[in-house]
């Protein structure tokens, strides 16, 4: 029985997580795969996080609360791993959610794989504060760009195709080989890329497999770490510096590609925060690191949006915020989907003139 249903240790770092921790725990405890233990590390929260987790623990003995002073997400995950007993480790952030078959599908994939596979990942959908699924999803891109398997080090170096920290299921033995999450990033005020760092170190020793289904809800929240783009830039730089030192045989242009892609990611974060000055700066850096980025239509779309927003601010002045609020209300009333099975995948392939996507695809396949 144990061999067919190995114990999975779910680890949840939580800092001032009262707003979403209930949804996260409900999604974990509602998994179709039930042989789990759930270790929540309260990382020195000042809100009701502890109280909420304790209420779950009273009703479900699979939930275990651990407390520590504020030491950061990496230290919290490492503490949870050290206290866990499962054959597999499943990280999830305290504001994300899992869809019901996430663990079941990943464990099944592991049971059909050999010991060289250390990580099984799946696809993520972006969700808002109300669990509504937002964004567009191109089926061709997911099948080709987000379904890389085997030896994937250079692919992750170029682009973190796992996307976030709540995605992987990891063999416990992997941590005995590579060590834990990098807590030094917190000490350098550079949190945000701990997941990228651990994925790179895992890929140095183990193969990756994918479940080609949307099984994770990655929440976008104003003020979250994923939006703290200046801190994330420093974090990414430190992770890339470490990778360069460990792998001097990898060509510098591959690191430049990585830096370019990440600068564009930061530009998107800055744009959503309406920090247009930094948006332009990050776009400039993206082009500077990799001139092929000039052929990315998204570059010009983002610039046009900045121009339009600045014009609106100039024309309507103080009413700009009211217009944004009205737009958000209209979007909310469009009956957004929360059922992951209702995601409509666009079948469109990149056109022959879409130079950027075609170059990126070849890079992922050939490097």
GROMACS .gro file of N, CA, C and O in nm, residues 11 18 21 28 46 81 86 93 95 102 146 157 164 250 261 316 326 329 362 364:
model
   80
   11UNK      N    1   0.478   2.153   0.217
   11UNK     CA    2   0.543   2.254   0.301
   11UNK      C    3   0.495   2.393   0.260
   11UNK      O    4   0.497   2.429   0.144
   18UNK      N    5  -0.284   3.584   0.652
   18UNK     CA    6  -0.423   3.561   0.694
   18UNK      C    7  -0.525   3.576   0.581
   18UNK      O    8  -0.630   3.514   0.583
   21UNK      N    9  -0.445   3.220   0.343
   21UNK     CA   10  -0.398   3.090   0.392
   21UNK      C   11  -0.511   2.989   0.402
   21UNK      O   12  -0.491   2.869   0.380
   28UNK      N   13  -0.526   2.232  -0.053
   28UNK     CA   14  -0.434   2.122  -0.024
   28UNK      C   15  -0.508   2.005   0.039
   28UNK      O   16  -0.490   1.889   0.000
   46UNK      N   17   0.256   3.865   1.214
   46UNK     CA   18   0.201   3.961   1.310
   46UNK      C   19   0.049   3.970   1.299
   46UNK      O   20  -0.012   4.053   1.367
   81UNK      N   21   1.100   2.111   0.572
   81UNK     CA   22   1.158   1.988   0.515
   81UNK      C   23   1.226   1.907   0.624
   81UNK      O   24   1.212   1.783   0.629
   86UNK      N   25   0.787   1.271   0.457
   86UNK     CA   26   0.738   1.215   0.332
   86UNK      C   27   0.847   1.177   0.234
   86UNK      O   28   0.959   1.229   0.239
   93UNK      N   29   0.313   2.811  -0.185
   93UNK     CA   30   0.312   2.939  -0.117
   93UNK      C   31   0.175   2.964  -0.055
   93UNK      O   32   0.073   2.913  -0.103
   95UNK      N   33  -0.038   3.191  -0.058
   95UNK     CA   34  -0.147   3.262  -0.128
   95UNK      C   35  -0.186   3.192  -0.257
   95UNK      O   36  -0.279   3.235  -0.326
  102UNK      N   37  -0.384   1.774  -0.844
  102UNK     CA   38  -0.244   1.814  -0.859
  102UNK      C   39  -0.149   1.706  -0.809
  102UNK      O   40  -0.062   1.657  -0.882
  146UNK      N   41   0.662   2.505  -2.236
  146UNK     CA   42   0.635   2.474  -2.096
  146UNK      C   43   0.618   2.324  -2.073
  146UNK      O   44   0.552   2.282  -1.978
  157UNK      N   45   1.779   2.786  -1.706
  157UNK     CA   46   1.869   2.902  -1.701
  157UNK      C   47   1.817   3.013  -1.791
  157UNK      O   48   1.816   3.131  -1.754
  164UNK      N   49   0.672   2.931  -1.085
  164UNK     CA   50   0.656   2.976  -0.947
  164UNK      C   51   0.691   2.864  -0.851
  164UNK      O   52   0.721   2.752  -0.892
  250UNK      N   53   2.941   2.725  -1.978
  250UNK     CA   54   2.822   2.773  -2.048
  250UNK      C   55   2.849   2.911  -2.106
  250UNK      O   56   2.898   3.001  -2.038
  261UNK      N   57   1.527   3.810  -2.080
  261UNK     CA   58   1.392   3.760  -2.051
  261UNK      C   59   1.344   3.809  -1.914
  261UNK      O   60   1.229   3.850  -1.897
  316UNK      N   61  -0.756   6.357  -1.869
  316UNK     CA   62  -0.865   6.355  -1.771
  316UNK      C   63  -0.818   6.379  -1.628
  316UNK      O   64  -0.899   6.386  -1.536
  326UNK      N   65  -1.369   5.193  -1.280
  326UNK     CA   66  -1.483   5.156  -1.365
  326UNK      C   67  -1.446   5.040  -1.458
  326UNK      O   68  -1.524   4.946  -1.477
  329UNK      N   69  -1.441   4.719  -1.266
  329UNK     CA   70  -1.576   4.672  -1.238
  329UNK      C   71  -1.638   4.605  -1.360
  329UNK      O   72  -1.707   4.503  -1.349
  362UNK      N   73   1.369   2.787  -3.083
  362UNK     CA   74   1.490   2.716  -3.127
  362UNK      C   75   1.596   2.714  -3.017
  362UNK      O   76   1.666   2.616  -3.000
  364UNK      N   77   1.543   2.709  -2.694
  364UNK     CA   78   1.504   2.610  -2.593
  364UNK      C   79   1.529   2.467  -2.640
  364UNK      O   80   1.558   2.379  -2.560
   0.00000   0.00000   0.00000
